[in-house]
């Protein structure tokens, strides 16, 4: 049996409060797997890049939002076998608080990007529901 090969990715749970309701920034995936499904912004870590730098780059590429690396708070690493149908993918997830629901512009791997109330953010691609829940718990956000 050949050795298992793992791939490293970074994801961002970007949150903001609008009209007293916590919102999360999601993108609609352009490509398989999970083409057309909503997901957190994120993607592969490039050679020579830190996971935090990859998270910032992917957020910018997929939504047009640019933030400094220092604004990210680590949520956790997700490595469960089968979390991605393409093979063994390990992601490091980050929490990002923004002062407002700044208008995103979908690009790159996203066909759409928008802010949605966190209580409606279910059925996200991969294990992004769990990542979002963990991010909300780490931020002590009470969903309403």
PDB file of C-alpha atoms in Angstrom:
ATOM      1  CA  UNK A   1       0.000   0.000   0.000  1.00  0.00           C
ATOM      2  CA  UNK A   2       1.529   3.364  -1.029  1.00  0.00           C
ATOM      3  CA  UNK A   3       2.017   5.966   1.702  1.00  0.00           C
ATOM      4  CA  UNK A   4      -0.831   8.377   2.208  1.00  0.00           C
ATOM      5  CA  UNK A   5      -0.202  11.868   0.850  1.00  0.00           C
ATOM      6  CA  UNK A   6      -1.683  14.803   2.760  1.00  0.00           C
ATOM      7  CA  UNK A   7      -2.540  18.267   1.461  1.00  0.00           C
ATOM      8  CA  UNK A   8      -2.588  21.422   3.588  1.00  0.00           C
ATOM      9  CA  UNK A   9      -5.318  24.052   3.354  1.00  0.00           C
ATOM     10  CA  UNK A  10      -6.510  27.097   5.302  1.00  0.00           C
ATOM     11  CA  UNK A  11     -10.096  28.263   5.894  1.00  0.00           C
ATOM     12  CA  UNK A  12     -11.549  31.484   7.314  1.00  0.00           C
ATOM     13  CA  UNK A  13     -14.694  31.908   9.394  1.00  0.00           C
ATOM     14  CA  UNK A  14     -15.201  35.654   8.869  1.00  0.00           C
ATOM     15  CA  UNK A  15     -17.833  37.136  11.168  1.00  0.00           C
ATOM     16  CA  UNK A  16     -19.484  40.537  11.496  1.00  0.00           C
ATOM     17  CA  UNK A  17     -22.556  41.893  13.244  1.00  0.00           C
ATOM     18  CA  UNK A  18     -25.259  43.635  11.216  1.00  0.00           C
ATOM     19  CA  UNK A  19     -28.467  44.904  12.847  1.00  0.00           C
ATOM     20  CA  UNK A  20     -27.613  42.961  15.999  1.00  0.00           C
ATOM     21  CA  UNK A  21     -27.289  39.644  14.150  1.00  0.00           C
ATOM     22  CA  UNK A  22     -23.987  37.802  13.683  1.00  0.00           C
ATOM     23  CA  UNK A  23     -23.281  37.052  10.019  1.00  0.00           C
ATOM     24  CA  UNK A  24     -20.712  34.758   8.396  1.00  0.00           C
ATOM     25  CA  UNK A  25     -19.064  35.284   5.017  1.00  0.00           C
ATOM     26  CA  UNK A  26     -19.575  32.336   2.655  1.00  0.00           C
ATOM     27  CA  UNK A  27     -18.663  31.595  -0.939  1.00  0.00           C
ATOM     28  CA  UNK A  28     -20.368  29.392  -3.507  1.00  0.00           C
ATOM     29  CA  UNK A  29     -17.809  26.896  -4.806  1.00  0.00           C
ATOM     30  CA  UNK A  30     -16.982  27.108  -8.504  1.00  0.00           C
ATOM     31  CA  UNK A  31     -15.344  23.670  -8.798  1.00  0.00           C
ATOM     32  CA  UNK A  32     -15.841  20.088  -7.680  1.00  0.00           C
ATOM     33  CA  UNK A  33     -15.969  18.713  -5.146  1.00  0.00           C
ATOM     34  CA  UNK A  34     -19.040  20.419  -3.747  1.00  0.00           C
ATOM     35  CA  UNK A  35     -19.460  22.583  -6.844  1.00  0.00           C
ATOM     36  CA  UNK A  36     -22.256  25.095  -6.255  1.00  0.00           C
ATOM     37  CA  UNK A  37     -22.313  24.483  -2.504  1.00  0.00           C
ATOM     38  CA  UNK A  38     -21.739  27.193   0.092  1.00  0.00           C
ATOM     39  CA  UNK A  39     -18.442  27.051   1.999  1.00  0.00           C
ATOM     40  CA  UNK A  40     -16.124  29.144   4.084  1.00  0.00           C
ATOM     41  CA  UNK A  41     -13.452  30.959   2.057  1.00  0.00           C
ATOM     42  CA  UNK A  42     -10.206  29.020   1.905  1.00  0.00           C
ATOM     43  CA  UNK A  43      -7.908  26.851  -0.113  1.00  0.00           C
ATOM     44  CA  UNK A  44      -4.490  25.306  -0.585  1.00  0.00           C
ATOM     45  CA  UNK A  45      -1.367  26.550   1.135  1.00  0.00           C
ATOM     46  CA  UNK A  46       1.231  27.430  -1.498  1.00  0.00           C
ATOM     47  CA  UNK A  47       4.896  26.358  -1.202  1.00  0.00           C
ATOM     48  CA  UNK A  48       6.812  28.637   1.168  1.00  0.00           C
ATOM     49  CA  UNK A  49       3.584  30.106   2.578  1.00  0.00           C
ATOM     50  CA  UNK A  50       2.334  29.961   6.160  1.00  0.00           C
ATOM     51  CA  UNK A  51      -1.212  28.758   6.772  1.00  0.00           C
ATOM     52  CA  UNK A  52      -2.177  32.240   8.036  1.00  0.00           C
ATOM     53  CA  UNK A  53      -0.776  33.883   4.899  1.00  0.00           C
ATOM     54  CA  UNK A  54      -2.688  31.343   2.790  1.00  0.00           C
ATOM     55  CA  UNK A  55      -5.901  32.144   4.685  1.00  0.00           C
ATOM     56  CA  UNK A  56      -5.489  35.874   4.010  1.00  0.00           C
ATOM     57  CA  UNK A  57      -4.623  35.267   0.343  1.00  0.00           C
ATOM     58  CA  UNK A  58      -7.557  32.887  -0.229  1.00  0.00           C
ATOM     59  CA  UNK A  59      -9.970  35.288   1.490  1.00  0.00           C
ATOM     60  CA  UNK A  60      -8.798  38.069  -0.824  1.00  0.00           C
ATOM     61  CA  UNK A  61      -8.857  35.897  -3.965  1.00  0.00           C
ATOM     62  CA  UNK A  62     -12.346  34.523  -3.315  1.00  0.00           C
ATOM     63  CA  UNK A  63     -14.099  37.541  -1.776  1.00  0.00           C
ATOM     64  CA  UNK A  64     -11.998  40.638  -2.541  1.00  0.00           C
ATOM     65  CA  UNK A  65     -11.580  41.370   1.183  1.00  0.00           C
ATOM     66  CA  UNK A  66      -8.033  42.158   2.271  1.00  0.00           C
ATOM     67  CA  UNK A  67      -7.026  41.888   5.921  1.00  0.00           C
ATOM     68  CA  UNK A  68      -3.704  41.694   7.766  1.00  0.00           C
ATOM     69  CA  UNK A  69      -2.531  38.287   8.963  1.00  0.00           C
ATOM     70  CA  UNK A  70      -2.498  39.615  12.528  1.00  0.00           C
ATOM     71  CA  UNK A  71      -6.314  39.946  12.426  1.00  0.00           C
ATOM     72  CA  UNK A  72      -6.738  36.147  12.277  1.00  0.00           C
ATOM     73  CA  UNK A  73      -7.275  34.015  15.363  1.00  0.00           C
ATOM     74  CA  UNK A  74      -6.578  30.272  15.072  1.00  0.00           C
ATOM     75  CA  UNK A  75      -9.648  28.083  15.645  1.00  0.00           C
ATOM     76  CA  UNK A  76      -8.118  24.652  15.129  1.00  0.00           C
ATOM     77  CA  UNK A  77      -6.745  22.025  12.779  1.00  0.00           C
ATOM     78  CA  UNK A  78      -9.131  19.602  11.060  1.00  0.00           C
ATOM     79  CA  UNK A  79      -7.718  16.319   9.859  1.00  0.00           C
ATOM     80  CA  UNK A  80     -10.467  13.694   9.992  1.00  0.00           C
ATOM     81  CA  UNK A  81     -10.042  11.102   7.257  1.00  0.00           C
ATOM     82  CA  UNK A  82     -12.736  11.570   4.622  1.00  0.00           C
ATOM     83  CA  UNK A  83     -13.356  15.273   5.344  1.00  0.00           C
ATOM     84  CA  UNK A  84     -12.591  15.921   1.668  1.00  0.00           C
ATOM     85  CA  UNK A  85     -13.501  13.461  -1.111  1.00  0.00           C
ATOM     86  CA  UNK A  86     -10.323  14.323  -3.059  1.00  0.00           C
ATOM     87  CA  UNK A  87      -8.130  12.587  -0.480  1.00  0.00           C
ATOM     88  CA  UNK A  88      -6.342  13.425   2.742  1.00  0.00           C
ATOM     89  CA  UNK A  89      -6.771  17.159   3.383  1.00  0.00           C
ATOM     90  CA  UNK A  90      -5.758  18.854   6.613  1.00  0.00           C
ATOM     91  CA  UNK A  91      -6.984  22.389   7.153  1.00  0.00           C
ATOM     92  CA  UNK A  92      -6.115  25.040   9.693  1.00  0.00           C
ATOM     93  CA  UNK A  93      -9.124  27.258  10.356  1.00  0.00           C
ATOM     94  CA  UNK A  94      -9.089  30.864  11.478  1.00  0.00           C
ATOM     95  CA  UNK A  95     -11.615  33.247  12.974  1.00  0.00           C
ATOM     96  CA  UNK A  96     -11.785  36.796  11.627  1.00  0.00           C
ATOM     97  CA  UNK A  97     -13.963  39.528  13.130  1.00  0.00           C
ATOM     98  CA  UNK A  98     -14.754  42.428  10.836  1.00  0.00           C
ATOM     99  CA  UNK A  99     -16.351  45.705  11.950  1.00  0.00           C
ATOM    100  CA  UNK A 100     -19.107  45.458   9.354  1.00  0.00           C
ATOM    101  CA  UNK A 101     -20.447  43.213   6.593  1.00  0.00           C
ATOM    102  CA  UNK A 102     -18.160  44.765   3.998  1.00  0.00           C
ATOM    103  CA  UNK A 103     -19.407  43.958   0.485  1.00  0.00           C
ATOM    104  CA  UNK A 104     -17.594  40.924  -0.924  1.00  0.00           C
ATOM    105  CA  UNK A 105     -16.885  40.390  -4.622  1.00  0.00           C
ATOM    106  CA  UNK A 106     -16.746  36.744  -5.704  1.00  0.00           C
ATOM    107  CA  UNK A 107     -13.727  35.751  -7.785  1.00  0.00           C
ATOM    108  CA  UNK A 108     -11.239  32.938  -8.397  1.00  0.00           C
ATOM    109  CA  UNK A 109     -12.740  29.696  -6.996  1.00  0.00           C
ATOM    110  CA  UNK A 110     -16.044  31.363  -5.995  1.00  0.00           C
ATOM    111  CA  UNK A 111     -19.090  32.098  -8.163  1.00  0.00           C
ATOM    112  CA  UNK A 112     -20.779  34.090  -5.381  1.00  0.00           C
ATOM    113  CA  UNK A 113     -19.816  35.537  -2.021  1.00  0.00           C
ATOM    114  CA  UNK A 114     -22.191  36.907   0.580  1.00  0.00           C
ATOM    115  CA  UNK A 115     -22.852  37.498   4.248  1.00  0.00           C
ATOM    116  CA  UNK A 116     -25.548  35.314   5.771  1.00  0.00           C
ATOM    117  CA  UNK A 117     -26.866  35.140   9.346  1.00  0.00           C
ATOM    118  CA  UNK A 118     -24.955  32.402  11.172  1.00  0.00           C
ATOM    119  CA  UNK A 119     -28.182  30.710  12.235  1.00  0.00           C
ATOM    120  CA  UNK A 120     -28.934  30.022   8.549  1.00  0.00           C
ATOM    121  CA  UNK A 121     -25.429  28.729   7.744  1.00  0.00           C
ATOM    122  CA  UNK A 122     -26.047  24.988   7.654  1.00  0.00           C
ATOM    123  CA  UNK A 123     -25.153  22.336   5.117  1.00  0.00           C
ATOM    124  CA  UNK A 124     -21.840  23.969   4.231  1.00  0.00           C
ATOM    125  CA  UNK A 125     -19.318  22.025   2.136  1.00  0.00           C
ATOM    126  CA  UNK A 126     -16.846  19.603   3.713  1.00  0.00           C
ATOM    127  CA  UNK A 127     -16.812  19.985   7.513  1.00  0.00           C
ATOM    128  CA  UNK A 128     -17.317  23.747   7.416  1.00  0.00           C
ATOM    129  CA  UNK A 129     -20.411  23.508   9.649  1.00  0.00           C
ATOM    130  CA  UNK A 130     -18.169  22.127  12.383  1.00  0.00           C
ATOM    131  CA  UNK A 131     -15.464  24.731  11.738  1.00  0.00           C
ATOM    132  CA  UNK A 132     -18.057  27.514  11.971  1.00  0.00           C
ATOM    133  CA  UNK A 133     -19.488  26.066  15.183  1.00  0.00           C
ATOM    134  CA  UNK A 134     -16.000  25.848  16.690  1.00  0.00           C
ATOM    135  CA  UNK A 135     -15.236  29.432  15.610  1.00  0.00           C
ATOM    136  CA  UNK A 136     -18.462  30.688  17.177  1.00  0.00           C
ATOM    137  CA  UNK A 137     -17.731  28.754  20.381  1.00  0.00           C
ATOM    138  CA  UNK A 138     -14.180  30.115  20.536  1.00  0.00           C
ATOM    139  CA  UNK A 139     -15.560  33.629  20.168  1.00  0.00           C
ATOM    140  CA  UNK A 140     -18.338  32.900  22.707  1.00  0.00           C
ATOM    141  CA  UNK A 141     -20.990  34.008  20.192  1.00  0.00           C
ATOM    142  CA  UNK A 142     -24.575  33.232  21.069  1.00  0.00           C
ATOM    143  CA  UNK A 143     -26.605  32.572  17.927  1.00  0.00           C
ATOM    144  CA  UNK A 144     -30.004  34.144  17.611  1.00  0.00           C
TER     145      UNK A 144
END
